[in-house]
CSV table of C-alpha atoms in Angstrom, one decimal:
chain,number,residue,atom,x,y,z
A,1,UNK,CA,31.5,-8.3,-17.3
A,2,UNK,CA,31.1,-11.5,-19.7
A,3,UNK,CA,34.6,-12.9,-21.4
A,4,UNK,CA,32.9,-12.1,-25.0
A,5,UNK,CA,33.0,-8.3,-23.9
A,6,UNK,CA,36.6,-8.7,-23.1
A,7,UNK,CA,37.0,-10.2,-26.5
A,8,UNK,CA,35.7,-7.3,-28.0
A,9,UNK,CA,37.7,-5.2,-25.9
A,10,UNK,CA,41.0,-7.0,-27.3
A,11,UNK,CA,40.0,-6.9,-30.6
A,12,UNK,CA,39.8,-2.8,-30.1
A,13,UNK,CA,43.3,-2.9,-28.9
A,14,UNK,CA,44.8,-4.8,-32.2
A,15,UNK,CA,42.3,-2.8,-34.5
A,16,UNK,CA,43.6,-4.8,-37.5
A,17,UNK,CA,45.7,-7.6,-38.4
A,18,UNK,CA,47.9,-5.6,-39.6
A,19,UNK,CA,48.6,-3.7,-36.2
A,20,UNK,CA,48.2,-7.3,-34.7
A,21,UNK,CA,51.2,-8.5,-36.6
A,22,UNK,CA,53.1,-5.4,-36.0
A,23,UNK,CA,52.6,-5.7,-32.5
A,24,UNK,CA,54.1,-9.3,-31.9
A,25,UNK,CA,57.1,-8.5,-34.2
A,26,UNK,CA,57.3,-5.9,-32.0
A,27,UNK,CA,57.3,-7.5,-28.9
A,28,UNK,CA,60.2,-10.6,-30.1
A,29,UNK,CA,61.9,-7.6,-31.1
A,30,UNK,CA,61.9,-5.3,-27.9
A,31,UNK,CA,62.1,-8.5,-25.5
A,32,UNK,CA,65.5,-9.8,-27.9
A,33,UNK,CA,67.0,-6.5,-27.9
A,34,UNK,CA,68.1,-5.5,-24.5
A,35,UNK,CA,71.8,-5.7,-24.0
A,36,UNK,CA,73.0,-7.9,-21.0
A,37,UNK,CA,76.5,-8.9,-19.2
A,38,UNK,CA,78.2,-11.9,-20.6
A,39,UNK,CA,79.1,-14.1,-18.4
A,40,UNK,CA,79.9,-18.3,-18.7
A,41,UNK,CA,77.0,-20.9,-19.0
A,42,UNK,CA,77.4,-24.6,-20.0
A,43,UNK,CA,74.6,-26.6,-22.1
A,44,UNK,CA,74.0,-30.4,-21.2
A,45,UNK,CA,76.0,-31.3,-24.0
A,46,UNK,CA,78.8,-29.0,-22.8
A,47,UNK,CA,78.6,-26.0,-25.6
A,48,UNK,CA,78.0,-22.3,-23.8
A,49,UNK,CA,74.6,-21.6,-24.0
A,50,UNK,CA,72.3,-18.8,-21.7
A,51,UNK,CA,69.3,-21.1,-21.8
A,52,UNK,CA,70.7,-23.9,-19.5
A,53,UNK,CA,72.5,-21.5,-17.4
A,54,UNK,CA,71.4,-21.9,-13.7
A,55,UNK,CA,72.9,-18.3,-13.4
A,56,UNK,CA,69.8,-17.2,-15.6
A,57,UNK,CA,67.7,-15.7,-13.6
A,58,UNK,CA,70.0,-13.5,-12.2
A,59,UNK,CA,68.8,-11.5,-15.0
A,60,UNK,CA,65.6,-10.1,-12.9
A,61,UNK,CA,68.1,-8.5,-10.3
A,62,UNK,CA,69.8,-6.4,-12.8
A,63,UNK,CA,66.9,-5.9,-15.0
A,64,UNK,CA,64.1,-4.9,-11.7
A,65,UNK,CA,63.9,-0.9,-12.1
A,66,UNK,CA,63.6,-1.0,-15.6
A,67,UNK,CA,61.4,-3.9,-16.5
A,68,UNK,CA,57.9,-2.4,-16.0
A,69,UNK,CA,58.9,1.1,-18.6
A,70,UNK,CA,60.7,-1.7,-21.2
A,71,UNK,CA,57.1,-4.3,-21.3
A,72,UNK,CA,54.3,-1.8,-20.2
A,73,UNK,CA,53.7,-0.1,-24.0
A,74,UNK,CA,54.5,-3.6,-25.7
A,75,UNK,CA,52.2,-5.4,-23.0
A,76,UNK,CA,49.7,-2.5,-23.8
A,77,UNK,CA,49.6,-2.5,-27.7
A,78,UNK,CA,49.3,-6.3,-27.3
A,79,UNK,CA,46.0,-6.6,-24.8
A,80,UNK,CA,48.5,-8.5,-22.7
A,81,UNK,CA,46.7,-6.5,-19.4
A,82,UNK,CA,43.1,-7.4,-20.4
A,83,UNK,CA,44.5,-11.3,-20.7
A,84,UNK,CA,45.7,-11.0,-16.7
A,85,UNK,CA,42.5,-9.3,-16.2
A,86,UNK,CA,40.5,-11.8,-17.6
A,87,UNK,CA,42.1,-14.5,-16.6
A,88,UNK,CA,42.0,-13.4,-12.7
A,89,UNK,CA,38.5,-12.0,-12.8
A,90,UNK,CA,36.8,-15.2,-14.4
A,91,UNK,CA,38.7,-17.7,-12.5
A,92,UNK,CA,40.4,-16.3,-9.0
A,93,UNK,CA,39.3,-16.9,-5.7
A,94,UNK,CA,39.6,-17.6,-2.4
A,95,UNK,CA,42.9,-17.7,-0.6
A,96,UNK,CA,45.0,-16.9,-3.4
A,97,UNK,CA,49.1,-17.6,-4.0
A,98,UNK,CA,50.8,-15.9,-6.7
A,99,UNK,CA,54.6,-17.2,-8.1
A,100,UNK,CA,56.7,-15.3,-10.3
A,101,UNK,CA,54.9,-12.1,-8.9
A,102,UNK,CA,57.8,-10.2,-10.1
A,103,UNK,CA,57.2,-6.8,-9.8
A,104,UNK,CA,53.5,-6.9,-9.3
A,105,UNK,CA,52.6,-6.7,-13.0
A,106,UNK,CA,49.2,-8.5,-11.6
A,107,UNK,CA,48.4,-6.1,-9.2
A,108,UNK,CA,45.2,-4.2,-9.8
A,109,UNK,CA,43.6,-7.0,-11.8
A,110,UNK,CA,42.6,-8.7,-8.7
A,111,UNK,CA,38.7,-9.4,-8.1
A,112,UNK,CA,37.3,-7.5,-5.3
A,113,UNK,CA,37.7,-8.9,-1.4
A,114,UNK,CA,33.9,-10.6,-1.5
A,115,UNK,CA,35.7,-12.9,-4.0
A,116,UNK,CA,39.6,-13.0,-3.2
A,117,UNK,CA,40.3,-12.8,0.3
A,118,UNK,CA,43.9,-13.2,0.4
A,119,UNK,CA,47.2,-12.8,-2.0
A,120,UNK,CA,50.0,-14.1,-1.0
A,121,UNK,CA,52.8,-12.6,-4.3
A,122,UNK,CA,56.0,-14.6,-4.0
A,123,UNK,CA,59.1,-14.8,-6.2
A,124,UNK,CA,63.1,-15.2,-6.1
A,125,UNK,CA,64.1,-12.1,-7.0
A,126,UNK,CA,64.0,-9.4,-4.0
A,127,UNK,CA,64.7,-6.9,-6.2
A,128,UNK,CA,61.7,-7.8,-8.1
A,129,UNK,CA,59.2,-7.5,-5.2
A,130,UNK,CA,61.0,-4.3,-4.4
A,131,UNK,CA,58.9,-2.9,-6.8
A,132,UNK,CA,55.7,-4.6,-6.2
A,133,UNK,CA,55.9,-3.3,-2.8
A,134,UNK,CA,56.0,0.2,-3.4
A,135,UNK,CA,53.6,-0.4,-5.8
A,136,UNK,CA,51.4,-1.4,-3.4
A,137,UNK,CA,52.2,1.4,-0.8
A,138,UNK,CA,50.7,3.5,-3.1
A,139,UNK,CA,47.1,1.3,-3.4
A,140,UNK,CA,44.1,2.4,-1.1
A,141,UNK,CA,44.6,1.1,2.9
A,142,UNK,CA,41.5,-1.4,2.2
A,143,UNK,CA,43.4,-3.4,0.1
A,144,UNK,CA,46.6,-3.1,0.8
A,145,UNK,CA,45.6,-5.9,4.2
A,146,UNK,CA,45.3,-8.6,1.9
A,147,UNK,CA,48.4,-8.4,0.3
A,148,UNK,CA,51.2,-10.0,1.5
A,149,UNK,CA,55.1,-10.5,-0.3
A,150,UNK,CA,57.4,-12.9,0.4
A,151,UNK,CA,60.9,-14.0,-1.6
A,152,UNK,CA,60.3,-18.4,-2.4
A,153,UNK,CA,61.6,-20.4,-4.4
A,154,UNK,CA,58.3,-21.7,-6.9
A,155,UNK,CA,59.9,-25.0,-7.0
A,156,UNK,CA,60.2,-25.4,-3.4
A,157,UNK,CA,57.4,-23.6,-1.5
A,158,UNK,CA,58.4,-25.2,2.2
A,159,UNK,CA,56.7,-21.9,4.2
A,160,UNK,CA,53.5,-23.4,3.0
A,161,UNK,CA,51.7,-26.5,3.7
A,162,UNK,CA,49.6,-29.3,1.5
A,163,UNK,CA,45.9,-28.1,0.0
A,164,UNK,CA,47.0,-24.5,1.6
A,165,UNK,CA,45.2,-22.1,-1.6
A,166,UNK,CA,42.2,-21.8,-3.2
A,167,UNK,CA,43.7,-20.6,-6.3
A,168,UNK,CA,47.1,-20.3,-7.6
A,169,UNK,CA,48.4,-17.7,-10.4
A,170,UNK,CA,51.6,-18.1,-12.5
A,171,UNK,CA,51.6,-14.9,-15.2
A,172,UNK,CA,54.6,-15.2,-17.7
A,173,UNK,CA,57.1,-17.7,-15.2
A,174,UNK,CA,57.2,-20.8,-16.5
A,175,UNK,CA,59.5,-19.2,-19.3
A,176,UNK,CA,62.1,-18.3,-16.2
A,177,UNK,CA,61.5,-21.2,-13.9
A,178,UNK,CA,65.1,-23.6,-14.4
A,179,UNK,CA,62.8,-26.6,-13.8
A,180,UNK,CA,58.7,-25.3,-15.0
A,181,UNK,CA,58.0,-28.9,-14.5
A,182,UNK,CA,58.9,-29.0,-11.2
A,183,UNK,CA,57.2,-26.0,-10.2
A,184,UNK,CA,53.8,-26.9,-11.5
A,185,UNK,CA,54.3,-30.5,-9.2
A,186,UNK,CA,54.8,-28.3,-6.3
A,187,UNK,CA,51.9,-25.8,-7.4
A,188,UNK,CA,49.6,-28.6,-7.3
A,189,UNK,CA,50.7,-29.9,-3.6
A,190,UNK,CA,49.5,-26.4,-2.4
A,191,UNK,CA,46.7,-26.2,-4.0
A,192,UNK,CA,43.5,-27.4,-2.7
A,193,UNK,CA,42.1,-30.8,-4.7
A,194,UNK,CA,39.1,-28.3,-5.6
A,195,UNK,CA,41.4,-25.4,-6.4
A,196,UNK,CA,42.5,-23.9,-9.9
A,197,UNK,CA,46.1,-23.1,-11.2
A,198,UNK,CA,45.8,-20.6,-13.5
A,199,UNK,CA,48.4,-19.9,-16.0
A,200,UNK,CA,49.2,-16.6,-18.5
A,201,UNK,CA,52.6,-18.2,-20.1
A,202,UNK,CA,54.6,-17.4,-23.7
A,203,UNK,CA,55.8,-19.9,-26.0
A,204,UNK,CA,56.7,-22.3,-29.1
A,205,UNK,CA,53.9,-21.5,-31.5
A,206,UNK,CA,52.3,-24.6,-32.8
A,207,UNK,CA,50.4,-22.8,-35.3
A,208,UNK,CA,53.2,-21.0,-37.1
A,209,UNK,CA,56.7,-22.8,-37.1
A,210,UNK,CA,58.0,-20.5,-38.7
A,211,UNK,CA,57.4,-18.1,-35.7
A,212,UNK,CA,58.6,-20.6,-33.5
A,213,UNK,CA,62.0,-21.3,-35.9
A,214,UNK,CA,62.1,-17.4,-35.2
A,215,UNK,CA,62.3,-18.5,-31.0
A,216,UNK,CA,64.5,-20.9,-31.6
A,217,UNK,CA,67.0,-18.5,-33.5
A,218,UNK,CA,67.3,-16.4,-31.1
A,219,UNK,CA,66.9,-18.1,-27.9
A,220,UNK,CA,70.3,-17.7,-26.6
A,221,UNK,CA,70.3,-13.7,-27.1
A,222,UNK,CA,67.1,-13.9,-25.2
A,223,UNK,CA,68.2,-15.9,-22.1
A,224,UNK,CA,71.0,-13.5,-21.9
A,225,UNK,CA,69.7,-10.2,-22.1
A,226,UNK,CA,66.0,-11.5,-20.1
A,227,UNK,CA,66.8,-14.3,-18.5
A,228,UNK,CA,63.8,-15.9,-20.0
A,229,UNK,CA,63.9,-18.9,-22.3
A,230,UNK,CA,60.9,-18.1,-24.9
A,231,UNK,CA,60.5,-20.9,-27.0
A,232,UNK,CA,59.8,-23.5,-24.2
A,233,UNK,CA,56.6,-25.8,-25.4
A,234,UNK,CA,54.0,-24.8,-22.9
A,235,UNK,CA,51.8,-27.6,-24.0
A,236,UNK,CA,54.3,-30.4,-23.2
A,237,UNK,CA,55.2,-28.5,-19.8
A,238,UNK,CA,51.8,-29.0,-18.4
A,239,UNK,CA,50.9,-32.6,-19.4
A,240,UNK,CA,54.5,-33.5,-18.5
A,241,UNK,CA,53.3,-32.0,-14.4
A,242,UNK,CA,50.2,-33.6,-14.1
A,243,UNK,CA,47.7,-30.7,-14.4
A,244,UNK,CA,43.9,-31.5,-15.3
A,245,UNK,CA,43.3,-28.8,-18.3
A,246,UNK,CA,40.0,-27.7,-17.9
A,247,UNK,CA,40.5,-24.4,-20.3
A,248,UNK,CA,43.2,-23.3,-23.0
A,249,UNK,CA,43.5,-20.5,-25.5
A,250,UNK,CA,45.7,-18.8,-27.2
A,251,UNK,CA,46.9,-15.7,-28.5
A,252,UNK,CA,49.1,-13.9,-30.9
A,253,UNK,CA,49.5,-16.8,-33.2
A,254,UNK,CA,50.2,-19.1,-30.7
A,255,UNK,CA,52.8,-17.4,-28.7
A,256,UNK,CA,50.3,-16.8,-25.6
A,257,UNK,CA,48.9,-19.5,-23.5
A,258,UNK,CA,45.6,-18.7,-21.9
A,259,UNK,CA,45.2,-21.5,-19.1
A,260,UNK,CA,42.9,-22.7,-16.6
A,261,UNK,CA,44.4,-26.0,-14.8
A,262,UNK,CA,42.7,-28.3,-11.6
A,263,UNK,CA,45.5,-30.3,-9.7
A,264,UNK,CA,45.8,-34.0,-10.8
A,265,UNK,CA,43.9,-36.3,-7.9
């Protein structure tokens, strides 16, 4: 299946701009709603703030039951699935390690075993893979053997060794991730030379500021109630680590990074 028919197949799912619109006002607002527990967090320049709270992702333990019913209709109405479909389909392989797995959101979208062998679905959050893994005792016993979960730390992947994967896969983490540039460092000293880091990630708009003044506002609320810090510049993240880019897109005015990275030689 060619990316243009997955274009097309996007396109269905928005229908109109007007629906398009809708559909990211309604994703801020359902992802800056949820109601979370206060507790204290300190900014560099000493003012309370969620965003540079090291307590942050805390969030996904509290948060792990729920998550999948809160995104799935707003991940739906937004082609969010076809994106992790394409993206995996047209550019996984291999020995594959996936970060941030969460709770398996990525599951399904996987090419067939003649082109991924092996997926290795990590993430901090025990709770998180809790999910994924009875997600995945429900999948067919063929494909269930090359799945394997394990609780790491994406900045600090010491289980695995130099050039270890053939493809790497970070869907929506470097919004969570306390030091994203640090993570995509260590990303690339797992990968092989010839391997691909592919990234799905949200952030700042440089298209529409005005969506992006929007982020900023309510960052804080965000942090809190998701433990993920939306308005991070995506762009600035990955030339900051290094990466090679070898493909970007993006989607819903800007929001939506669609990338395709090498690890710098």
């Amino acid at each position: 299946m060619s990316m243009t028919t997955y274009a097309r197949r996007f396109g269905l799912v928005a229908v109109s701009g007007t629906i398009y619109v809708g559909a990211v006002y309604l994703g801020l607002q359902l992802y800056g709603d949820r109601n979370g527990q206060d507790r204290k967090a300190i900014s560099e320049d000493g003012k309370k703030s969620y965003v540079w709270d090291p307590r942050r992702t805390e969030t996904f333990q509290k948060i792990a039951y729920s998550y999948d019913d809160e995104i799935a209709k707003d991940e739906f109405v937004m082609g969010i699935n076809l994106l992790r479909r394409a993206l995996l389909y047209f550019h996984a392989k291999g020995d594959v390690l996936e970060v941030g797995a969460g709770t398996g959101r990525n599951l399904g979208f996987y090419p067939g075993k003649s082109t991924v062998k092996k997926v290795m679905l990590t993430d901090s959050s025990e709770k998180m893979l809790l999910r994924a893994r009875e997600k995945l005792k429900k999948m067919p016993n063929h494909e269930i053997g090359r799945y394997e979960v394990m609780e790491a730390d994406a900045a600090n992947l010491h289980s695995f060794e130099d050039n270890s994967f053939d493809t790497i896969v970070d869907t929506f983490g470097l919004c969570s991730f306390d030091d994203p540039v640090a993570v995509l460092k260590e990303l690339q000293r797992v990968c092989k030379p010839n391997g691909k880091i592919l990234l799905l990630e949200h952030g700042r708009s440089k298209s529409y500021l005005g969506l992006s003044d929007y982020l900023d506002k309510h960052a804080e609320r965000h942090a809190k109630n998701w433990g993920c810090v939306w308005n991070r510049d995506i762009d600035k993240i990955v030339e900051s680590s290094g990466l090679k880019l070898e493909k970007l897109n993006n989607w819903h005015f800007g929001t939506t990074y669609y990338i395709v990275c090498t690890p710098s030689q």
